[in-house]
Structures are given as structure tokens and as C-alpha cells.
């Protein structure tokens, strides 16, 4: 708004229902809808992997060593399986491995984001509501942690904790809760001084009750966006860690580990072993970001 | 200043052609639930140097009337009919580009919230110079001098300092005065002031009223002052127009409307103002709330809240002359409550 | 102000009588003070090493306010924004702690109350806020907004709550079948009634209305003002009615307190104050009050805005804007004196012979 006199007034639209309006506005952006479609597709694929996958890549009995390193579109010599995306060095169907790898990646991402959001919310809302020393201490911890990249924190932790899906999740929770804590706190600081919070303080309700029933629901929208975006970065960090060999164990490969497994063959022409898991990873992350970015725009009160 | 109101005839003779003439203006909003006729057949006239108070409850269509004149109606809104003549030129036929040239030059608007006008990230002087140069080729130094004069005019102390300030460094009242100065920059023919003092303290409000009133008299600028509070415009406006549910229900000189209000709604508004005479008593409130524009009663829109309503009121009354310059849209104008 | 005889006033309702002098004092404050202190913080300290000069700042939002409110009385508090009205209200409502001074409720000092007494006191004083849009939790149904605290504090059981809420809604003029809706489905006036019902749910003795009608249209404002008067009659409530609008306060209050820059500058029974305003600030406020009079008003421009409470002027806090200011006003702060019985004012032009109050 630079031309002062021709600026358009911001008018409050008459809203029918908030959810209906958000849905409509979300659907207006095709890219975001496409992103959401990718995310839903990935979740369904991960959920139903055992039923969709032509082969259980971790059941050694179904593997055929003679089928190793087959290019995409080959047919298995004995079992007659159609290897849509080719096979790897052990003769595993790459398509099936991707479905199962997606499973591991998404489990790690969802559980780490879920827990770090929970911890971040409690810490951030309490810091904002009580202020004072609690706020100062919590926020110093957050500041210190945020001055290191999340991946570095996770890497160091895994070096100490060792390998394992649960360890990766724990490392990611510790690495990521400060983001939620900081966002929750800044949202809560704004809400805390709104009159409805003052009003319930007049009613002498207990602090936990005010935080849980009044502050939390009103601070959630920005956190949902952060959670979505964080989902993408969790997947990426986990993939990086697994690629580096400090993440998930070989028995439970994730997309990152699949990429790592095929890496050594990339130069020898068997590009598919790494490339297709890489595509899958990129598509999921892109989908989340497309949907998340648009969601952030429509949830931002300044844009509505 | 004479407190006598000129009769309609002498006024027409003295003032010549109106600066603004709104004829049968209709501004409608197409919403999911139906078409909201926010402004429905409004007629208004405004002469040089005249102040018109446009009064009504919120949602009655006062701001939409102002936005229509400014050319600020966006979809789902549309001007569904009527003409807006500024010095004889029909604004409803202008292209967006032509409108942009009129806006801020010939017509300026002052909003309730000065942040509608002021960009928080730019110095006052940057914004004011830009506003001058958007409409006129002149040097930065000339534009700056104009900006300083405008700040002087609205009674801002040490304007030189204020020019260098950012909006957040000023108090609310000071920000509103800067917004008013910006409106005055290009010596507009018409100012639309949309509740400019509603958020301010009375002392600042009365100062702003005083300053704008003096300016209109001195420069011949016409002004529409939008408010929900009759008391604010009673001592300032030359004429009053009372709006209800998108229509003008009463219009006349301030003296006529305040001293002999003819429409039951106008009388209700006046009885709602708490003051010395009402002390210790109940206020004569208007029952109910503003009806939704989508579910207006058939006939007179005020029927369901009106103490005088009878069978006749199920047909829409026309705005008819009641007393000299005073016109009223009511089947029972001037009758007292039964 | 000219008489406007055509005004359609409801006849027959006699002016509510001000409480008799022997009515007990329900709420009393003495020397109430609140300072907001901003310290430089870590960043500021570092910036100071480079010569930023960020200092510890103290805002005296309220300094030494005395006030006593009788049972059933409506006391109006008037002043421009920033003069500390809301800060006083919040300290009384118990959502902000005083820096100094004492609050007494039914004769008992707040500092000497037991935990239970203090809780009881907190529930007895309820507040009605200004903004009908910001003062209700947008994500809660009206039933819960009104009834939550009554259940939590054991006034009613969860099962009795819906009926209790419906009763309250009827009392404040809302249709009880709207209890399932969310705040955004109500108009501004209706939302304000929801806020009133929420406060009444705790059966308070005192309602503090902080600019509670300022954001409403005059027609809706009239409805809410009438509701306040009705509730006083039916529930015997005591009000502290905060407003920057002298007209509203004159209409509703028995006694008016004028505040300026964190201090009381004048206080008197309403009729007396409006008939014989003493302090130049009160007179200035009255001059600027818009009325339903068509007389063109000549305005005496006021010199400048309210000074910053960060840096109050020496002497009388009003001296930079006062038309009567003398050298004495610029150096010595006038004390509150009784000018006529029950009428106090803090100005050097007050009758210096009258007894000093403090
Ligand atoms: N963007 C919009 N979309 C739909 N309806 C609108 C919009 N803007 C205004 N309206 C309608 O126009 C009516 C009049 O609004 P407005 O002119 O702002 O009232 P006032 O200024 O008198 O308070 C409102 O009741 C509303 O229903
Ligand atoms: N939380 C706070 N921190 C710092 N200053 C405050 C705070 N609350 C109020 N103030 C200051 O106290 C003064 C009085 O404020 P307030 O009581 O809100 O005035 P009023 O209600 O009369 O407009 C103002 O100058 C304001 O800036
Ligand atoms: S036309 Fe009838 S209903 Fe409408 S205002 Fe007049 S008397 Fe009332
Ligand atoms: Mg408006
Ligand atoms: Mg306040």
C-alpha cells in the first residue's frame, strides 16, 4: 500500500463457516491440491504396503538372487513377477522396497513431529502464560538449541544413542521441539493479552485449564502449518541420517537407506536402485511443502 | 458562522450546481445466501463547502455508499444501478485507471482506522510526497512543502519533525490527523470521512471536527461525514441524511432533523443518546437489532422495530418532502408514538 | 446543553436514587499504585556496551488513587485513553497486582485475606470488557463461555449448567435457544450481552465495566445501558463504570471520578460535578463533549496531546495543556482538596482556604 489515497480498505467478509471457507480457499490453489494429493497418496501407499506391494522385500524366501539388478520393466525369471521399477543387488523389487521404505520414513516423521509438537506446545504455552523465570529459562534453552541446525543436533545424538528407529525418532524429537515451542510461545503471547483471556482470568479459572481450554485452541493454526512443514524436514533429515548410515537399521530400511543402498551402483549404470526411491522422497517432500505453504497463506489472518 | 439555515430556494440559487449528485445508487453484494442490497436507491446532493452528516447504525450501508463514490467496490460487490455525478461527470462509467486519477485528487477518503491510509514502513514524508506526485508533476521539494502545509493546516505541532517520523512513533490522534492531511494534500472537491473520530478521545475528536469544519468553509471542499452517533454531527453538519438498511429514510437541514425529527428511526436514534436530560432514566431504545439485508420485511424496512407500524407500512414508503428541505420515507412522518 | 423537548423518553421510571450516606462501603482503595518497569534485557545490555543508552524505564500507570464505593452505587471513572483506567480496573478484578496501596473489600484488606477469602473476593468482582469481538473465546460455544466457571467453582453441577445458562441468557435478553452457537454468529450488542451473562454467572457483587459500551452503536449502547440499570435494580449490583464519554457516565453514574495521567484530579456526586465542574481538565472534557444541539460550537484548541506517562511534566500533570497554568502549576503539584462537601479537586485554583483532604 504505497499510494496512500488509492489503498483498498480491508473489509471483514461475512463468513459462513470457517472450515467450509478454508476448504474452499484451499481448493482454489491447484498446486496445493496436487501437493495434498501426493501426501494422501503416500500415506495410503505406506499404510497398505503389504497389500499393494508385489513382493515383501524383507521376506528372504520370496527373493530370488538370480533376479538381482534387473532394469525397470523386467520380468522375474522364476516367479514371473513384473519388476516395474527394476530390482536391487539382492534381487528385491525396487517398487516394493519403496512402499515399505515409505512406511518407515512416514512412521519416523509422524511420530517425531507428533511428540515434538506436544512437548513444544506445553513448553511454549506455559512460557507465554506464566512468563518470568520459567519463560526465560525455557526460551534460553530453545535459543541455544536453535543456534545449531536440527540435523547436526540429531547427528550428534545418534552418534551417542546408536542406531534404531526409536532412536531416530527420539533424536528428531529432541532436535525439533524448540521450533514448536518458539512458535507456540509467540502465538500465545499475542492471544494471552486478548480480552477473552483476561476475561477468563477474572473468572478465576486455574492456569492449566486456561492454557488447555482457552489458549491452546486459539494458538493451534500456526502450529498446524509448522507441523506440516516439519513433517517434510523430518523425512529429509531422517533420509539424510540413514543415507549417512547413522539412521534406521538395515532391517527396516527407509527411503534414505534405499537411496544409500543403490548409490554404489549409480555409476555402473544401475541408476534405478537409487533414483526411484529418490523420486519418491522428493515427491513426498514437495507435496507436503506445496500443501503446507498454501495452508500457511490461508491461515494467516493478515491475508484473509 | 451563522447558525441560521438557508432555505432550500436561496441555497439552490447561491450554490449553483452540486459538487456531488448521487441518483438512485444501488450497490449490491452477491453472496452465497443471496443478494445483499447494501445500498438500494440512494439519492444525495452535496454543494460546495457543505458538510453532510450520514448517520445510521452499523450495517446500514454508510461505508458502502462512501466506497461506491470512491470506486472501491470489489466483487462480490457491484454497482447495480444509478449514477454518481462529480461536477457533472458520471463516476460509475469511469474505467479503473480513470477512477484512480479521480481518487485522492478530486475525492479523498478518511477511514476510521488511519492505518488504512498509512503505510507503517515508510516515513510520513515519503508517503505524503508520493501522494502529491501521484497526481501532479512537481519537484520533490515542492511536494514536501505542500505536505508540510497540509500538516500545518490540520494543527499538527512541529510538522517538520512529524514529516521525518514513522507512523508508529505518533499517537492515535496524531496518526489520524496525518491521514486527514494526506486527504487534503491535493485540495479535493469532496472528502468522505468514514467515522474518522470514532476510535479517538472526545478532546481529540472535537479538535478534528473543528479543523475539518473550518477547512471546508475556507476551501469550499464538500464533505460527507459518516457516523453512527448523531451527537457528533449535530453541531457540525449543514444537512443530515439518516440511513437505514440501505436506504435514506430522512434527510434535511441539521436544524430540521435534530429539532423536529420526523422518522421514527431518527427519533429512536436521538432517544438513544445518553446525556444530561436522560440521567437516571431508561433510554428510549430502538427495540431489536438491524435486520439482515437478506431478510428485510416486506414494505418499510423499519416496520418490525417501529412503534407506529400499521397496515399501510407493509408497502414501501417513498422519500417524500415533509418540511422545506426535509424529506422523510415513512407513512406516518412526524407522528408521535402511540 | 440545550433542552431537547421532543426526545421520546420513557416516562414513569423515576431516577434511581443514589444510596443513602449510611450505606456500607463495599470496596475501598487507598493509595493504589501500579508501575510497569521495562528493563533493558540481555540484548539491551549488549547494545548498551556499544553506547545505545537503553535505560530501565518506569511507567507510572496509576499513582496513589483513593476511592471508596458504597453498596449499590454506580461510580463513573472518566479520563482520556492512557490515563490508567483499565489498570485500576484490572487490579480491582485481581488480574493484575498492585505495586503499592491497599484494596479493601467489605472492610477487609486484600493483603490480610486468607486464600479462601481472596478467592471469594476475586469471584465477587467481575469485569465487562470493551471489545465485544475480542472478549469472547472464538472457539467455544456460548453455553460453555457462560457456564464454564460456574461449574468449575461449584455453583452448579455440569448437569444443571444448561438450565442455569438459559436462565442467565434470558436475564440479559438473549434467546436461550442460541446457547449452542459460537460467538461469531452474534452481533456486537448480543456479544456484549454474552459477556455480561458470563460475569453474572458467578453472582458477583461488583461489576467493573471497562468501556463496555464504547464499541457499540448508540442504539445498541442504549439497550446495554438500560440492561445495566435493570440489573442493578434486580440484583443489587454495584458498578464501577469506566468510560471516556462524559455523556454516558453522566447518564448512569451516581458519582464521577475524573482521572488524568494516573491520578484522580476531581471527584463529586454526578449532579454536582456536571453543574459545577471545578478542575480545568473536567471543564475541558465537558466543552468537548458532543451533544444533540445544533448550535455551532466554538472550540478552544487544546495545546497538544496527553503527555507520556514515561515522562510526566513537573508540577501539576495538566499544566502543559491548561489554559490557567501559572508558574506555581509548573513547579508544585496540587493536592486533592475538598472544595465543597463531597466534591474534591486537585488544582491550585481550588479554594485554598478549604480544608486539605490529606
Ligand atoms: N464485502 C462484502 N460482502 C458482502 N456483503 C457486504 C460486503 N461489504 C459490505 N457488505 C454488506 O453491506 C452492508 C452495509 O455495510 P456498511 O456500508 O459497511 O455498513 P456501515 O458502514 O453503515 O456500518 C453490510 O450489512 C453487509 O451485509
Ligand atoms: N502491560 C503494560 N506494560 C507497560 N505499560 C502499560 C501496560 N499496561 C498499561 N500500560 C501503560 O499504562 C498507562 C495506562 O494504561 P491504561 O490503564 O490501559 O489506560 P486507559 O485504560 O485509561 O486507557 C498507559 O500509558 C499504558 O501505556
Ligand atoms: S413507515 Fe411505518 S414502519 Fe416504517 S418507520 Fe414509518 S411508521 Fe414505522
Ligand atoms: Mg462503516
Ligand atoms: Mg482502557
Short mmCIF file of C-alpha atoms in Angstrom, two decimals, chain B residues 1-3 5 57-58 171 174 177 200-207 210 213 217 228-232 234-238 254-255 258-259 261 269-288 305 337, chain C residues 1-4 6-10 13-16 79-81 187 216-223 225-226 229-230 244 247-248 250-254 270-271 274 284-285 288-297 299 301-302 305 321:
data_model
loop_
_atom_site.label_atom_id
_atom_site.label_comp_id
_atom_site.label_asym_id
_atom_site.label_seq_id
_atom_site.Cartn_x
_atom_site.Cartn_y
_atom_site.Cartn_z
CA UNK B 1 -20.69 31.47 11.43
CA UNK B 2 -24.42 31.96 11.17
CA UNK B 3 -26.46 29.26 12.75
CA UNK B 5 -30.08 27.50 7.90
CA UNK B 57 -26.47 2.00 12.72
CA UNK B 58 -23.62 -0.21 11.59
CA UNK B 171 -0.20 8.73 18.92
CA UNK B 174 -1.83 12.31 15.61
CA UNK B 177 -4.57 13.89 11.72
CA UNK B 200 -10.46 8.73 19.44
CA UNK B 201 -10.88 10.57 22.71
CA UNK B 202 -13.50 13.31 22.81
CA UNK B 203 -10.95 16.07 23.15
CA UNK B 204 -9.15 14.98 20.00
CA UNK B 205 -12.43 14.28 18.26
CA UNK B 206 -13.71 17.78 18.78
CA UNK B 207 -10.45 19.26 17.60
CA UNK B 210 -13.28 21.82 14.33
CA UNK B 213 -15.17 22.18 9.53
CA UNK B 217 -15.67 26.59 4.90
CA UNK B 228 -23.43 6.24 13.98
CA UNK B 229 -23.65 8.97 16.60
CA UNK B 230 -26.00 11.87 15.87
CA UNK B 231 -24.40 13.93 18.62
CA UNK B 232 -21.11 14.01 16.73
CA UNK B 234 -25.33 17.72 15.28
CA UNK B 235 -23.05 20.68 15.92
CA UNK B 236 -21.12 20.39 12.69
CA UNK B 237 -23.11 19.30 9.63
CA UNK B 238 -25.22 21.58 7.46
CA UNK B 254 -29.45 19.69 10.62
CA UNK B 255 -31.84 22.00 12.41
CA UNK B 258 -32.48 17.41 15.11
CA UNK B 259 -35.25 19.71 16.28
CA UNK B 261 -37.13 14.54 13.61
CA UNK B 269 -31.56 7.24 17.44
CA UNK B 270 -31.92 10.53 19.26
CA UNK B 271 -33.55 8.94 22.27
CA UNK B 272 -30.60 6.53 22.45
CA UNK B 273 -28.05 9.25 23.12
CA UNK B 274 -27.26 9.26 26.83
CA UNK B 275 -26.87 12.77 28.20
CA UNK B 276 -27.85 15.25 30.83
CA UNK B 277 -31.59 15.04 30.22
CA UNK B 278 -31.70 11.26 30.32
CA UNK B 279 -29.97 10.98 33.67
CA UNK B 280 -31.40 8.34 35.95
CA UNK B 281 -33.98 7.24 33.37
CA UNK B 282 -34.14 4.44 30.90
CA UNK B 283 -33.11 5.39 27.41
CA UNK B 284 -35.75 5.13 24.72
CA UNK B 285 -34.02 2.39 22.88
CA UNK B 286 -34.96 1.08 19.47
CA UNK B 287 -36.13 -2.49 20.03
CA UNK B 288 -34.43 -5.36 18.26
CA UNK B 305 -38.88 -2.28 15.08
CA UNK B 337 -45.58 7.28 19.48
CA UNK C 1 -26.63 21.92 26.62
CA UNK C 2 -29.99 22.87 25.23
CA UNK C 3 -33.11 21.13 26.27
CA UNK C 4 -34.44 18.89 23.54
CA UNK C 6 -39.20 16.20 21.64
CA UNK C 7 -36.99 13.42 22.90
CA UNK C 8 -39.06 10.31 23.29
CA UNK C 9 -38.04 9.33 26.77
CA UNK C 10 -39.77 6.50 28.51
CA UNK C 13 -39.30 5.45 35.55
CA UNK C 14 -38.17 7.57 38.42
CA UNK C 15 -34.47 8.41 38.61
CA UNK C 16 -32.73 5.70 40.56
CA UNK C 79 -10.40 10.14 31.51
CA UNK C 80 -8.64 10.07 28.18
CA UNK C 81 -7.12 6.83 26.97
CA UNK C 187 -23.98 -9.22 16.57
CA UNK C 216 -21.37 -0.27 20.31
CA UNK C 217 -23.70 1.72 18.08
CA UNK C 218 -25.67 4.33 20.01
CA UNK C 219 -28.89 2.38 19.62
CA UNK C 220 -27.31 -0.82 20.94
CA UNK C 221 -25.43 1.17 23.57
CA UNK C 222 -28.79 2.38 24.87
CA UNK C 223 -30.05 -1.18 25.16
CA UNK C 225 -27.07 0.79 29.38
CA UNK C 226 -30.70 0.01 30.16
CA UNK C 229 -29.65 -0.26 35.15
CA UNK C 230 -32.14 -3.15 35.27
CA UNK C 244 -14.05 8.24 28.19
CA UNK C 247 -22.34 11.79 28.43
CA UNK C 248 -22.61 8.06 29.09
CA UNK C 250 -23.50 11.33 33.46
CA UNK C 251 -26.44 9.22 32.37
CA UNK C 252 -25.62 6.23 34.54
CA UNK C 253 -23.43 7.22 37.49
CA UNK C 254 -24.17 8.41 40.99
CA UNK C 270 -22.72 13.46 39.40
CA UNK C 271 -25.19 16.36 39.61
CA UNK C 274 -21.80 18.49 35.96
CA UNK C 284 -12.23 20.96 29.06
CA UNK C 285 -13.70 17.48 28.77
CA UNK C 288 -15.62 18.88 24.02
CA UNK C 289 -18.50 16.54 24.70
CA UNK C 290 -20.67 16.29 21.59
CA UNK C 291 -24.33 16.94 22.31
CA UNK C 292 -27.57 16.90 20.39
CA UNK C 293 -27.52 20.60 19.90
CA UNK C 294 -27.46 22.29 16.53
CA UNK C 295 -25.60 25.30 17.86
CA UNK C 296 -22.28 25.68 16.11
CA UNK C 297 -19.72 25.20 18.80
CA UNK C 299 -13.71 25.14 20.03
CA UNK C 301 -7.95 24.21 20.67
CA UNK C 302 -6.15 22.23 23.36
CA UNK C 305 -1.98 15.53 23.40
CA UNK C 321 -2.48 21.83 28.39
#
